[in-house]
Structures are given as structure tokens and as C-alpha cells.
């Protein structure tokens, strides 16, 4: 099975100067756990955990903080819609992430999540979760 068969599309995006309050509102409205940050191309990704961690560490309100304050911008792992789901699961395990932007050339075409992978490869999800738990025990 290929990533394009299980990914969410279109990817929900937000600009880096948007407030974290706006990001949370979008996540709630779209019922998603992350947003791809674009300016105009992809510059990062921001997740619920990123937002919580940043707000807790700074003590500032979500209206005072910007998406760029919380997003992951370096080494964001990407996959292609023609990659196999197993390859996406391997990338998640190797890079200790739950979400991968999907690019076709330079175009953002979707997002694939651990939940998407779980529907196809439930055995792989346990492996990814174990890896992520080790990461969290080591300080995020």
C-alpha cells in the first residue's frame, strides 16, 4: 500500500507569524494534531505537543506566542505519495515522529500520521510508540 492511499489531503497550513491561539483554533476546527507551517513553501511543522511545551516553558499566553516560536523547522522528515506505508512507518520510527508531510516534488500534497499507518500496519505502531516513549523519557 502507498502513502497516497492513506494520507490526509489537503494538508492544513498556517503561517509562522500566526499566533499559537490561531493554530490551536485551526487544530480544533480541523480535528488534527499538527499543522504544516508555510512561508510560502514549507518552513516547519507545529504539533499539539510543541504548543504545550512552548507555552509551559515560556509562561506566555497563546496569544503572545507565534507559531515560529514553537514549530520544528530543522530536519523535518518528508515522504512522497509513492512511498510505501512501510517506508513511512520506518521514517517515523527512525526520526521519532508521529506525522510526516507528504511532498510530490516541491508541492505539499498531504500529511500521513501514525494513526493512518495504524489502520494499515497495526504491528508497526507498537514499535513506533515504544520509540517515542523512550524519547519522552529522555526529556521530550
XYZ file of C-alpha atoms in Angstrom:
140
model
C 0.000 0.000 0.000
C 1.207 3.508 -0.823
C 1.240 6.680 1.288
C -1.105 8.410 -1.183
C -3.777 5.836 -0.335
C -3.832 6.698 3.382
C -2.659 10.311 3.701
C -4.882 13.235 4.659
C -5.235 15.770 1.911
C -5.021 18.662 1.514
C -2.524 19.428 4.259
C -3.697 22.106 6.679
C -1.232 25.000 6.712
C -0.519 28.140 8.716
C 1.993 30.985 8.539
C 4.876 31.315 11.012
C 3.646 34.689 12.293
C 0.195 33.401 13.257
C -0.431 33.165 16.989
C -0.433 29.837 18.749
C -4.039 30.613 19.695
C -4.877 30.701 15.982
C -3.006 27.421 15.483
C -4.920 25.750 18.317
C -8.201 27.050 16.884
C -7.371 25.603 13.486
C -6.368 22.265 15.006
C -9.625 22.062 16.945
C -11.702 23.079 13.942
C -9.987 20.609 11.622
C -9.690 17.889 14.314
C -5.972 17.447 13.691
C -2.849 17.290 15.841
C -0.415 19.234 13.672
C -0.200 21.957 11.056
C 2.382 22.397 8.326
C 3.980 25.861 8.531
C 4.414 27.609 5.173
C 6.022 30.917 4.140
C 5.300 30.460 1.160
C 6.925 27.000 0.954
C 7.125 24.640 3.924
C 9.292 26.046 6.714
C 8.290 23.671 9.505
C 5.580 21.802 11.346
C 3.883 22.574 14.656
C 2.175 19.941 16.810
C -0.020 19.993 19.911
C 2.992 18.888 21.940
C 5.136 21.696 20.526
C 2.482 24.235 21.517
C 2.051 22.861 25.035
C 5.802 22.651 25.610
C 6.432 26.205 24.372
C 3.600 27.721 26.388
C 4.686 25.888 29.535
C 8.368 26.783 29.129
C 7.761 30.462 28.430
C 4.763 31.073 30.670
C 3.348 33.331 27.947
C -0.205 33.160 26.671
C -1.086 31.529 23.367
C -1.931 34.991 22.017
C 1.572 36.261 22.850
C 3.356 33.364 21.171
C 3.800 32.852 17.438
C 3.840 29.607 15.502
C 7.520 30.237 14.710
C 8.231 30.132 18.472
C 7.029 26.530 18.723
C 7.473 24.906 15.321
C 10.046 22.323 14.373
C 11.898 23.810 11.458
C 15.098 21.845 11.087
C 15.271 18.413 9.569
C 11.526 17.956 9.086
C 11.202 14.470 7.649
C 9.110 14.200 4.486
C 7.785 11.355 2.377
C 6.463 11.003 -1.151
C 2.951 9.838 -2.013
C 4.556 6.954 -3.896
C 6.486 5.727 -0.851
C 5.155 2.574 0.721
C 3.324 2.815 4.041
C 6.044 0.585 5.484
C 8.657 3.183 4.445
C 6.641 5.921 6.179
C 6.449 3.800 9.342
C 10.211 3.249 9.178
C 10.823 7.005 8.835
C 8.572 7.674 11.837
C 10.467 5.131 13.914
C 13.912 6.305 12.806
C 13.179 10.010 13.372
C 10.866 9.547 16.380
C 7.909 11.457 14.915
C 4.192 10.776 14.549
C 3.480 12.893 11.473
C 5.120 13.302 8.077
C 4.384 15.946 5.440
C 3.886 14.358 2.029
C 5.555 16.067 -0.932
C 5.280 15.393 -4.630
C 8.347 17.175 -5.947
C 8.178 20.624 -4.334
C 4.412 20.502 -3.768
C 2.910 19.741 -0.365
C 0.122 17.263 -1.119
C -0.837 15.887 2.293
C 0.160 14.584 5.692
C 0.466 10.994 6.867
C 0.164 10.234 10.592
C 0.829 7.333 12.887
C -2.946 6.831 13.070
C -3.058 6.496 9.279
C -0.287 3.893 9.456
C -2.079 2.092 12.313
C -5.032 1.347 10.083
C -2.750 -0.468 7.624
C 0.098 -1.779 9.756
C -1.083 -2.125 13.358
C 2.008 -4.144 14.342
C 4.346 -1.301 13.336
C 2.534 1.215 15.542
C 3.663 -0.551 18.724
C 7.267 -0.223 17.551
C 6.842 3.496 16.828
C 5.140 4.091 20.193
C 7.952 2.323 22.069
C 10.494 4.528 20.308
C 8.519 7.674 21.146
C 8.136 6.670 24.806
C 11.915 6.298 25.062
C 12.275 9.763 23.544
C 9.799 11.273 26.037
C 11.552 9.635 28.999
C 14.787 11.227 27.814
C 13.317 14.729 28.049
C 10.960 15.157 25.089
